[in-house]
Amino acid sequence: SQKIEQNSEALNIQEGKTATLTCNYTNYSPAYLQWYRQDPGRGPVFLLLIRENEKEKRKERLKVTFDTTLKQSLFHITASQPADSATYLCALPDKLIFGTGTRLQVFP
Amino acid sequence: DAMVIQNPRYQVTQFGKPVTLSCSQTLNHNVMYWYQQKSSQAPKLLFHYYDKDFNNEADTPDNFQSRRPNTSFCFLDIRSPGLGDAAMYLCATSRDIVGEAQYFGPGTRLTVL
């Protein structure tokens, strides 16, 4: 069956640094992959969708890469801020199969 | 603002007492989803509607039912809640099943006593 893993349960970084989160998947060849942000007690919020023919996608300080050979997506937040602290979820289509998320904490 | 609304935000019920959670959307999206999320776990899809077509996930317990009377509203019915059903229930919408972002509501936190 399809499986999606986010390698780090938690990631702590200092403000201003680049946070890099990893998402790996198996038994699947997705046409696209999505990233969401979830704050405690709230629903996930869509951030980015990257398609299999897109190696990289950017949105403001966010950058996502998609390597279909490695079956991996990387999510980067540059110039991180304490307000970026949240859990970040990757998700496979269709209907969304979510990873368990990486809890990012950005310290001042 | 266009959004996904869930009511109530917090629901307390007794073991075995039926409960209904509601979701409404102003996005006019075709697809509505219900997810269950337990602490420190990924959201787990229970079922979804594409317009009026209901799609149940294979491992969704029979205890969980859903209704979508119109485009805007979708309900989650838990017929006989058990202690293991305590969780956050998330409603989401999307324009289509494939290649579209999902828009989530704030969730309903269900407590079963």
Tab-separated table of C-alpha atoms in Angstrom:
chain	number	residue	atom	x	y	z
A	1	SER	CA	0.000	0.000	0.000
A	2	GLN	CA	1.004	3.606	-0.418
A	3	LYS	CA	3.146	4.934	2.377
A	4	ILE	CA	4.312	8.429	3.161
A	5	GLU	CA	6.899	9.308	5.781
A	6	GLN	CA	8.156	12.552	7.168
A	7	ASN	CA	11.519	11.754	8.609
A	8	SER	CA	11.677	14.213	11.461
A	9	GLU	CA	9.001	14.342	14.098
A	10	ALA	CA	10.385	17.651	15.331
A	11	LEU	CA	12.855	20.203	14.055
A	12	ASN	CA	14.243	23.087	16.111
A	13	ILE	CA	16.092	25.906	14.395
A	14	GLN	CA	17.192	29.427	15.116
A	15	GLU	CA	15.421	32.414	13.636
A	16	GLY	CA	16.877	33.470	10.298
A	17	LYS	CA	18.095	30.008	9.350
A	18	THR	CA	16.653	27.823	6.619
A	19	ALA	CA	14.413	24.990	7.740
A	20	THR	CA	14.408	21.880	5.555
A	21	LEU	CA	11.727	19.237	5.992
A	22	THR	CA	11.738	15.876	4.230
A	23	CYS	CA	8.892	13.787	2.862
A	24	ASN	CA	9.481	10.306	1.430
A	25	TYR	CA	6.953	8.009	-0.148
A	26	THR	CA	6.858	4.390	-1.303
A	27	ASN	CA	4.698	2.147	-3.463
A	28	TYR	CA	3.389	5.094	-5.405
A	29	SER	CA	4.165	7.357	-8.324
A	30	PRO	CA	2.163	10.487	-7.595
A	31	ALA	CA	1.402	13.005	-10.279
A	32	TYR	CA	1.762	15.711	-7.639
A	33	LEU	CA	2.358	16.252	-3.961
A	34	GLN	CA	1.038	18.871	-1.558
A	35	TRP	CA	2.313	20.585	1.577
A	36	TYR	CA	0.138	21.922	4.362
A	37	ARG	CA	0.695	23.834	7.580
A	38	GLN	CA	-1.229	22.946	10.730
A	39	ASP	CA	-1.290	24.995	13.910
A	40	PRO	CA	-2.360	23.382	17.222
A	41	GLY	CA	-6.098	22.844	17.415
A	42	ARG	CA	-6.687	24.086	13.864
A	43	GLY	CA	-7.283	22.550	10.474
A	44	PRO	CA	-4.436	22.219	7.948
A	45	VAL	CA	-3.827	25.138	5.604
A	46	PHE	CA	-2.724	24.522	2.022
A	47	LEU	CA	0.712	25.919	1.158
A	48	LEU	CA	2.010	24.490	-2.113
A	49	LEU	CA	1.305	21.860	-4.743
A	50	ILE	CA	4.142	20.564	-6.913
A	51	ARG	CA	3.596	18.386	-9.967
A	52	GLU	CA	5.819	15.547	-11.142
A	53	ASN	CA	7.124	17.573	-14.068
A	54	GLU	CA	8.111	20.467	-11.789
A	55	LYS	CA	11.445	20.064	-10.092
A	56	GLU	CA	10.991	23.080	-7.878
A	57	LYS	CA	8.281	25.501	-6.833
A	58	ARG	CA	8.502	28.705	-4.826
A	59	LYS	CA	6.108	30.896	-2.901
A	60	GLU	CA	7.587	33.823	-1.018
A	61	ARG	CA	9.997	32.273	1.528
A	62	LEU	CA	8.835	28.732	0.781
A	63	LYS	CA	10.438	26.360	-1.683
A	64	VAL	CA	9.422	22.808	-2.505
A	65	THR	CA	11.352	20.271	-4.576
A	66	PHE	CA	10.081	16.989	-5.982
A	67	ASP	CA	12.441	14.182	-6.951
A	68	THR	CA	10.461	11.343	-8.493
A	69	THR	CA	13.579	9.171	-8.755
A	70	LEU	CA	14.332	9.422	-5.054
A	71	LYS	CA	10.597	9.451	-4.255
A	72	GLN	CA	11.179	12.464	-2.097
A	73	SER	CA	10.009	16.015	-1.610
A	74	LEU	CA	11.892	18.660	0.336
A	75	PHE	CA	10.211	21.684	1.873
A	76	HIS	CA	12.352	24.708	2.685
A	77	ILE	CA	11.530	27.822	4.668
A	78	THR	CA	14.202	30.471	4.211
A	79	ALA	CA	14.839	33.265	6.708
A	80	SER	CA	12.670	31.416	9.212
A	81	GLN	CA	10.686	33.339	11.821
A	82	PRO	CA	9.094	32.306	15.123
A	83	ALA	CA	5.715	32.713	13.389
A	84	ASP	CA	6.679	29.812	11.123
A	85	SER	CA	6.498	27.471	14.108
A	86	ALA	CA	3.839	24.863	13.297
A	87	THR	CA	3.447	21.294	12.086
A	88	TYR	CA	4.037	20.828	8.375
A	89	LEU	CA	2.325	17.965	6.586
A	90	CYS	CA	3.008	16.518	3.184
A	91	ALA	CA	0.215	14.755	1.360
A	92	LEU	CA	-0.132	12.375	-1.572
A	93	PRO	CA	-3.052	12.325	-3.974
A	94	ASP	CA	-5.745	11.376	-4.461
A	95	LYS	CA	-8.098	12.427	-1.683
A	96	LEU	CA	-4.926	13.144	0.274
A	97	ILE	CA	-2.934	10.629	2.263
A	98	PHE	CA	-1.131	12.683	4.886
A	99	GLY	CA	2.213	12.125	6.515
A	100	THR	CA	2.313	12.467	10.299
A	101	GLY	CA	4.007	15.832	9.984
A	102	THR	CA	7.125	17.553	11.206
A	103	ARG	CA	6.728	19.946	14.116
A	104	LEU	CA	8.923	22.958	13.415
A	105	GLN	CA	9.973	25.243	16.243
A	106	VAL	CA	11.810	28.460	15.358
A	107	PHE	CA	13.592	30.073	18.275
A	108	PRO	CA	14.365	33.817	18.434
B	1	ASP	CA	-14.902	35.735	3.298
B	2	ALA	CA	-15.417	32.415	1.549
B	3	MET	CA	-14.627	29.639	3.958
B	4	VAL	CA	-15.320	26.263	5.486
B	5	ILE	CA	-17.271	26.458	8.732
B	6	GLN	CA	-17.621	23.721	11.299
B	7	ASN	CA	-20.051	23.652	14.167
B	8	PRO	CA	-19.709	23.190	16.992
B	9	ARG	CA	-16.007	23.725	17.632
B	10	TYR	CA	-16.193	21.545	20.717
B	11	GLN	CA	-18.652	18.715	21.254
B	12	VAL	CA	-19.053	16.552	24.341
B	13	THR	CA	-21.162	13.422	24.155
B	14	GLN	CA	-21.737	10.352	26.247
B	15	PHE	CA	-20.636	6.873	25.372
B	16	GLY	CA	-23.190	5.424	22.950
B	17	LYS	CA	-25.170	8.656	22.486
B	18	PRO	CA	-25.518	9.632	18.811
B	19	VAL	CA	-23.857	12.857	17.772
B	20	THR	CA	-23.884	14.938	14.592
B	21	LEU	CA	-21.157	17.290	13.468
B	22	SER	CA	-21.841	19.835	10.763
B	23	CYS	CA	-19.837	21.514	8.049
B	24	SER	CA	-20.774	24.228	5.604
B	25	GLN	CA	-18.862	25.898	2.787
B	26	THR	CA	-19.219	29.083	0.799
B	27	LEU	CA	-16.634	28.057	-1.803
B	28	ASN	CA	-19.155	26.184	-3.982
B	29	HIS	CA	-16.721	23.289	-4.231
B	30	ASN	CA	-17.798	19.964	-5.645
B	31	VAL	CA	-15.997	17.773	-3.153
B	32	MET	CA	-16.425	17.631	0.601
B	33	TYR	CA	-14.360	15.410	2.902
B	34	TRP	CA	-14.421	14.273	6.512
B	35	TYR	CA	-11.188	13.436	8.286
B	36	GLN	CA	-10.501	12.117	11.770
B	37	GLN	CA	-7.333	13.298	13.475
B	38	LYS	CA	-6.100	11.951	16.790
B	39	SER	CA	-3.362	13.541	18.828
B	40	SER	CA	0.037	13.570	17.080
B	41	GLN	CA	-1.345	11.582	14.158
B	42	ALA	CA	-2.004	12.385	10.526
B	43	PRO	CA	-5.534	13.278	9.450
B	44	LYS	CA	-7.260	10.099	8.335
B	45	LEU	CA	-9.856	10.254	5.581
B	46	LEU	CA	-13.219	8.781	6.564
B	47	PHE	CA	-15.240	9.495	3.419
B	48	HIS	CA	-15.906	12.096	0.785
B	49	TYR	CA	-18.689	13.322	-1.466
B	50	TYR	CA	-18.154	14.298	-5.078
B	51	ASP	CA	-21.304	16.291	-5.580
B	52	LYS	CA	-23.951	13.775	-4.428
B	53	ASP	CA	-21.790	10.695	-4.920
B	54	PHE	CA	-20.723	9.231	-1.593
B	55	ASN	CA	-17.360	7.450	-1.300
B	56	ASN	CA	-16.563	5.543	1.849
B	57	GLU	CA	-13.007	4.573	2.751
B	58	ALA	CA	-12.656	0.816	3.185
B	59	ASP	CA	-11.558	1.006	6.801
B	60	THR	CA	-14.099	3.568	7.991
B	61	PRO	CA	-16.210	1.936	10.727
B	62	ASP	CA	-19.927	1.476	10.079
B	63	ASN	CA	-20.518	3.621	13.142
B	64	PHE	CA	-19.691	6.654	11.002
B	65	GLN	CA	-22.197	7.943	8.470
B	66	SER	CA	-22.452	11.083	6.410
B	67	ARG	CA	-25.097	13.168	4.670
B	68	ARG	CA	-24.800	15.918	2.101
B	69	PRO	CA	-28.234	17.450	1.577
B	70	ASN	CA	-26.950	20.158	-0.754
B	71	THR	CA	-23.721	21.608	-2.136
B	72	SER	CA	-23.064	23.760	0.897
B	73	PHE	CA	-23.654	21.394	3.807
B	74	CYS	CA	-22.246	18.070	4.916
B	75	PHE	CA	-22.871	16.215	8.168
B	76	LEU	CA	-20.964	13.555	10.044
B	77	ASP	CA	-23.126	11.238	12.154
B	78	ILE	CA	-21.570	8.994	14.766
B	79	ARG	CA	-24.267	6.533	15.673
B	80	SER	CA	-22.821	5.087	18.881
B	81	PRO	CA	-19.668	6.929	19.914
B	82	GLY	CA	-17.051	4.951	21.759
B	83	LEU	CA	-14.143	6.256	23.794
B	84	GLY	CA	-11.876	5.562	20.824
B	85	ASP	CA	-13.841	8.006	18.686
B	86	ALA	CA	-12.652	10.987	20.688
B	87	ALA	CA	-10.683	13.042	18.200
B	88	MET	CA	-10.606	16.182	16.107
B	89	TYR	CA	-12.936	15.912	13.127
B	90	LEU	CA	-11.945	17.972	10.142
B	91	CYS	CA	-14.119	18.914	7.193
B	92	ALA	CA	-12.447	19.928	3.939
B	93	THR	CA	-13.505	20.935	0.437
B	94	SER	CA	-11.899	21.027	-2.982
B	95	ARG	CA	-13.015	21.941	-6.481
B	96	ASP	CA	-12.127	18.525	-7.791
B	97	ILE	CA	-10.622	15.277	-6.562
B	98	VAL	CA	-7.459	15.484	-8.629
B	99	GLY	CA	-4.823	18.169	-8.576
B	100	GLU	CA	-6.604	20.613	-6.323
B	101	ALA	CA	-5.843	22.062	-2.935
B	102	GLN	CA	-8.084	21.135	-0.045
B	103	TYR	CA	-9.537	23.843	2.172
B	104	PHE	CA	-10.069	22.783	5.754
B	105	GLY	CA	-12.418	24.006	8.407
B	106	PRO	CA	-11.213	24.696	11.948
B	107	GLY	CA	-12.323	21.276	13.140
B	108	THR	CA	-14.641	19.960	15.841
B	109	ARG	CA	-13.013	18.493	18.929
B	110	LEU	CA	-15.148	15.557	20.088
B	111	THR	CA	-14.957	14.327	23.664
B	112	VAL	CA	-16.681	11.081	24.633
B	113	LEU	CA	-17.433	10.598	28.319
